[in-house]
Amino acid sequence: MYRFLLTPRWLGYLALALVAAAVMVLLGNWQHGRYELRKDVNHRIDVTGTATPVPLDTVVAPGGSTGTPGPGPGATTEWTRVTVSGRYDQANIVLVRGRTVDNKVGFEIVTPLRLPDGSAVLVDLGWVPQPPGGGAYTQPVVPPIPSGQVTVTGAVKLSESRGTAVDRAEGKLETRRISVPKLAAELPYPVRGAFVQLDTQVPAADAGFAAIPPDYENDWLNLGYSVQWWLFAAMTLVAFGWAARREARGPRKPDDTPRADDTPQADAVPQGGAAP
């Protein structure tokens, strides 16, 4: 009944269905891997606020040279809570424009923290609003930054990709992304290969800096895509099975079963007489 499946035509259909299903399964596995990675990032964000901070050197190693940042940490170290002490370099404040907090556009203020070994780590102090009536390039009023020794506690953040140009205007560096290599090229000392997003500081940071909310990953989107691809793979195989079953049953024949109104009727007998 199913010998037709061994014909070249149906073997081709089967191969096509199997290849398509295999590709969809692989795509589903890839999306599930992305889900696991993003789920791990969200977990690290959740625990960073209560985790015991570790010294910066244990996560972001020293190294590099003037103009070239040190080695960056691995992706799994992002959001690790660290602590480090030093002095802010107020001569090289960085304004990162076009940053949004609570649906308001403003600037993130990044300042190099000079360390005892002569290097520096970039510290994202927080967000300030865009000046009223000002444009994207209108510099904001930067709240006071301590000039003495400070101890910073915060989360390690990796250098942002797609780094844009760094300009200097009115004594401050301006950029669109916190690209450690781009900013390191503008500073006169070695810079660590990641930056720190400030959580707490001793002495306390100025109240004019707004805390930057964590950027959670949309892991459920990847989970939905993975399930979708796996369902498509199953549907492909089911569709092949349905087509094969229909082929095996052959073309549908007309229903030859007599209907009630098709039953031959006896010749009508004229009234008042017998049939001839």
XYZ file of C-alpha atoms in Angstrom:
276
model
C 0.000 0.000 0.000
C 2.904 2.343 0.781
C 5.363 1.031 -1.812
C 5.103 4.365 -3.600
C 7.254 5.833 -0.801
C 10.244 4.075 -2.414
C 9.811 5.944 -5.676
C 12.310 8.713 -6.451
C 9.632 11.373 -6.173
C 8.538 10.420 -2.671
C 12.078 9.748 -1.499
C 12.833 13.314 -2.559
C 9.831 14.582 -0.589
C 11.001 12.627 2.463
C 14.559 13.967 2.224
C 13.255 17.514 1.894
C 10.984 17.103 4.916
C 13.777 15.610 7.041
C 16.246 18.341 6.105
C 13.696 21.080 6.780
C 12.779 19.539 10.145
C 16.446 19.160 11.110
C 17.162 22.808 10.285
C 14.163 23.910 12.350
C 15.294 21.789 15.303
C 18.763 23.369 15.117
C 17.242 26.848 15.018
C 15.114 25.951 18.028
C 18.187 24.688 19.888
C 20.047 27.910 19.056
C 17.201 30.040 20.354
C 17.039 27.921 23.504
C 20.752 28.482 24.026
C 20.155 32.224 23.741
C 17.360 31.857 26.295
C 19.712 30.141 28.754
C 22.354 32.857 28.311
C 19.880 35.675 28.842
C 18.295 33.888 31.774
C 21.737 33.674 33.383
C 22.289 37.410 32.838
C 18.958 38.207 34.507
C 19.859 35.968 37.429
C 23.166 37.784 37.903
C 21.344 41.125 37.805
C 18.954 39.901 40.514
C 21.708 38.791 42.886
C 24.174 41.638 42.314
C 22.370 43.997 44.691
C 22.776 41.648 47.653
C 26.005 39.845 46.756
C 29.122 40.466 48.794
C 31.427 42.705 46.729
C 34.827 41.347 45.713
C 37.974 43.346 44.908
C 38.018 44.746 41.384
C 41.358 43.078 40.613
C 39.805 39.611 41.003
C 37.361 40.304 38.163
C 38.981 42.945 35.935
C 42.693 42.249 35.736
C 45.284 45.036 35.560
C 47.181 45.487 32.340
C 47.219 47.470 29.169
C 49.131 50.609 28.391
C 48.381 54.262 27.796
C 45.843 54.448 24.986
C 45.148 50.711 25.048
C 42.827 49.135 27.651
C 43.708 46.082 29.665
C 42.142 42.668 29.006
C 38.393 42.575 29.269
C 36.718 40.028 31.553
C 34.580 37.180 30.260
C 30.884 37.642 29.560
C 29.924 35.578 32.621
C 31.572 38.127 34.929
C 29.271 40.964 33.891
C 27.147 42.227 36.798
C 29.631 40.873 39.351
C 29.564 43.174 42.371
C 32.991 44.679 43.044
C 34.602 47.280 45.261
C 37.568 49.537 44.546
C 39.140 52.675 46.015
C 40.827 55.619 44.320
C 40.446 59.250 43.271
C 38.247 60.596 40.471
C 39.971 62.324 37.565
C 37.736 65.386 37.265
C 39.723 66.641 34.295
C 38.392 63.813 32.119
C 34.670 63.618 32.842
C 32.776 61.771 30.099
C 29.245 62.774 29.033
C 27.382 59.873 27.448
C 24.478 61.477 25.608
C 21.147 60.072 24.495
C 20.607 57.821 27.534
C 17.063 57.186 28.738
C 15.795 56.704 32.298
C 12.057 56.613 33.047
C 11.369 57.606 29.423
C 13.403 60.800 29.828
C 16.483 61.527 27.725
C 19.644 62.691 29.410
C 23.292 61.910 30.028
C 25.187 59.275 31.944
C 28.238 60.707 33.692
C 31.316 58.470 33.475
C 34.496 59.448 35.313
C 37.867 57.649 35.465
C 38.779 56.495 38.966
C 42.546 56.643 39.392
C 43.886 53.574 41.199
C 47.005 53.213 43.360
C 48.837 51.262 40.597
C 48.590 54.257 38.237
C 45.805 52.830 36.066
C 42.136 53.815 36.130
C 38.734 52.215 35.873
C 35.780 54.023 34.305
C 32.915 54.503 36.756
C 29.372 55.268 35.601
C 28.229 57.613 38.378
C 24.618 57.804 37.243
C 22.187 59.719 35.060
C 21.338 63.409 34.843
C 18.526 64.954 32.778
C 18.981 66.878 29.591
C 18.934 70.658 30.219
C 15.460 72.193 29.735
C 15.104 73.451 26.197
C 18.515 72.081 25.263
C 19.351 69.700 22.474
C 21.105 66.353 22.497
C 24.518 68.072 22.488
C 23.724 70.686 25.136
C 25.881 69.815 28.112
C 24.105 69.268 31.436
C 25.111 70.601 34.830
C 27.229 67.831 36.350
C 26.594 67.335 40.096
C 29.648 67.661 42.375
C 32.120 64.775 42.212
C 34.323 64.086 45.272
C 37.903 65.217 44.902
C 39.402 63.053 47.638
C 39.733 59.330 48.230
C 36.530 57.365 47.580
C 35.494 53.744 47.834
C 33.180 52.599 45.077
C 30.889 49.575 45.067
C 29.096 48.609 41.886
C 28.528 46.114 39.103
C 31.072 45.245 36.430
C 29.812 46.149 32.955
C 31.404 45.111 29.681
C 32.450 47.652 27.099
C 29.503 48.601 24.924
C 29.700 47.561 21.292
C 29.389 49.786 18.262
C 31.518 52.430 19.919
C 31.065 55.863 18.402
C 33.524 58.741 18.122
C 34.697 60.539 21.235
C 34.794 64.342 21.094
C 36.004 66.902 23.587
C 33.970 70.048 24.175
C 34.089 72.566 27.041
C 36.681 70.459 28.821
C 34.639 67.270 28.826
C 34.645 64.155 26.674
C 31.405 63.377 24.820
C 30.284 60.130 23.244
C 27.205 58.006 22.557
C 28.414 54.645 23.891
C 30.580 53.608 26.813
C 33.244 52.029 24.638
C 36.258 51.328 26.833
C 38.761 51.153 23.919
C 37.512 54.445 22.456
C 37.684 56.234 25.797
C 41.023 54.659 26.731
C 42.526 56.186 23.594
C 41.657 59.653 24.964
C 43.123 59.184 28.454
C 46.762 59.633 29.536
C 47.023 56.436 31.599
C 46.169 52.715 31.293
C 42.469 51.873 31.656
C 40.933 48.629 32.873
C 39.093 46.553 30.256
C 35.588 47.041 31.720
C 33.706 49.762 33.581
C 31.808 49.854 36.872
C 28.198 50.950 37.235
C 28.022 52.685 40.606
C 25.788 51.288 43.318
C 27.089 52.878 46.518
C 29.994 55.143 47.331
C 31.883 56.349 50.421
C 31.568 59.286 50.765
C 28.061 59.126 49.311
C 27.493 60.264 45.733
C 25.598 63.491 45.150
C 21.815 63.145 45.078
C 21.784 64.780 41.657
C 22.866 61.496 40.096
C 19.898 59.236 39.360
C 20.459 55.500 39.632
C 20.492 53.650 36.327
C 17.973 50.785 36.329
C 19.332 47.382 35.272
C 18.711 46.434 31.671
C 17.054 43.020 31.917
C 17.262 40.687 28.942
C 14.031 39.530 27.260
C 14.756 35.829 27.731
C 11.129 34.745 27.282
C 11.202 35.965 23.683
C 13.977 33.463 22.876
C 12.132 30.683 24.696
C 9.034 31.382 22.597
C 11.065 31.301 19.385
C 12.669 27.975 20.325
C 9.275 26.336 20.987
C 7.970 27.813 17.739
C 10.784 26.289 15.671
C 10.336 22.880 17.309
C 6.616 22.976 16.559
C 7.347 23.856 12.924
C 9.673 20.825 12.716
C 6.963 18.513 14.085
C 4.365 20.004 11.736
C 6.652 19.380 8.744
C 6.864 15.663 9.525
C 3.138 15.434 10.260
C 2.392 17.113 6.920
C 4.552 14.559 5.098
C 2.739 11.695 6.851
C -0.651 13.176 5.984
C 0.321 13.570 2.325
C 1.601 9.968 2.195
C -1.608 8.597 3.728
C -3.725 10.539 1.289
C -1.634 9.207 -1.615
C -2.026 5.650 -0.329
C -5.807 5.926 -0.200
C -5.883 6.974 -3.831
C -8.246 9.412 -5.500
C -11.638 9.646 -3.879
C -14.286 7.684 -5.778
C -17.875 8.817 -6.241
C -20.311 7.361 -3.731
C -22.141 4.557 -5.538
C -24.531 3.807 -2.668
C -28.114 4.223 -3.949
C -30.010 6.990 -2.312
C -33.620 6.677 -1.211
C -34.871 8.964 -3.933
C -32.945 6.958 -6.552
C -35.016 3.725 -5.949
C -36.854 2.742 -9.178
C -40.565 3.392 -8.887
C -43.236 1.032 -10.187
C -45.169 2.252 -13.203
C -48.146 4.204 -12.143
C -51.468 2.315 -12.454
C -54.212 4.343 -14.103
C -57.230 4.903 -11.890
C -60.125 2.578 -12.485
C -58.173 0.037 -14.470
C -55.482 -2.583 -14.182
C -52.055 -2.213 -15.443
C -51.564 -3.496 -18.966
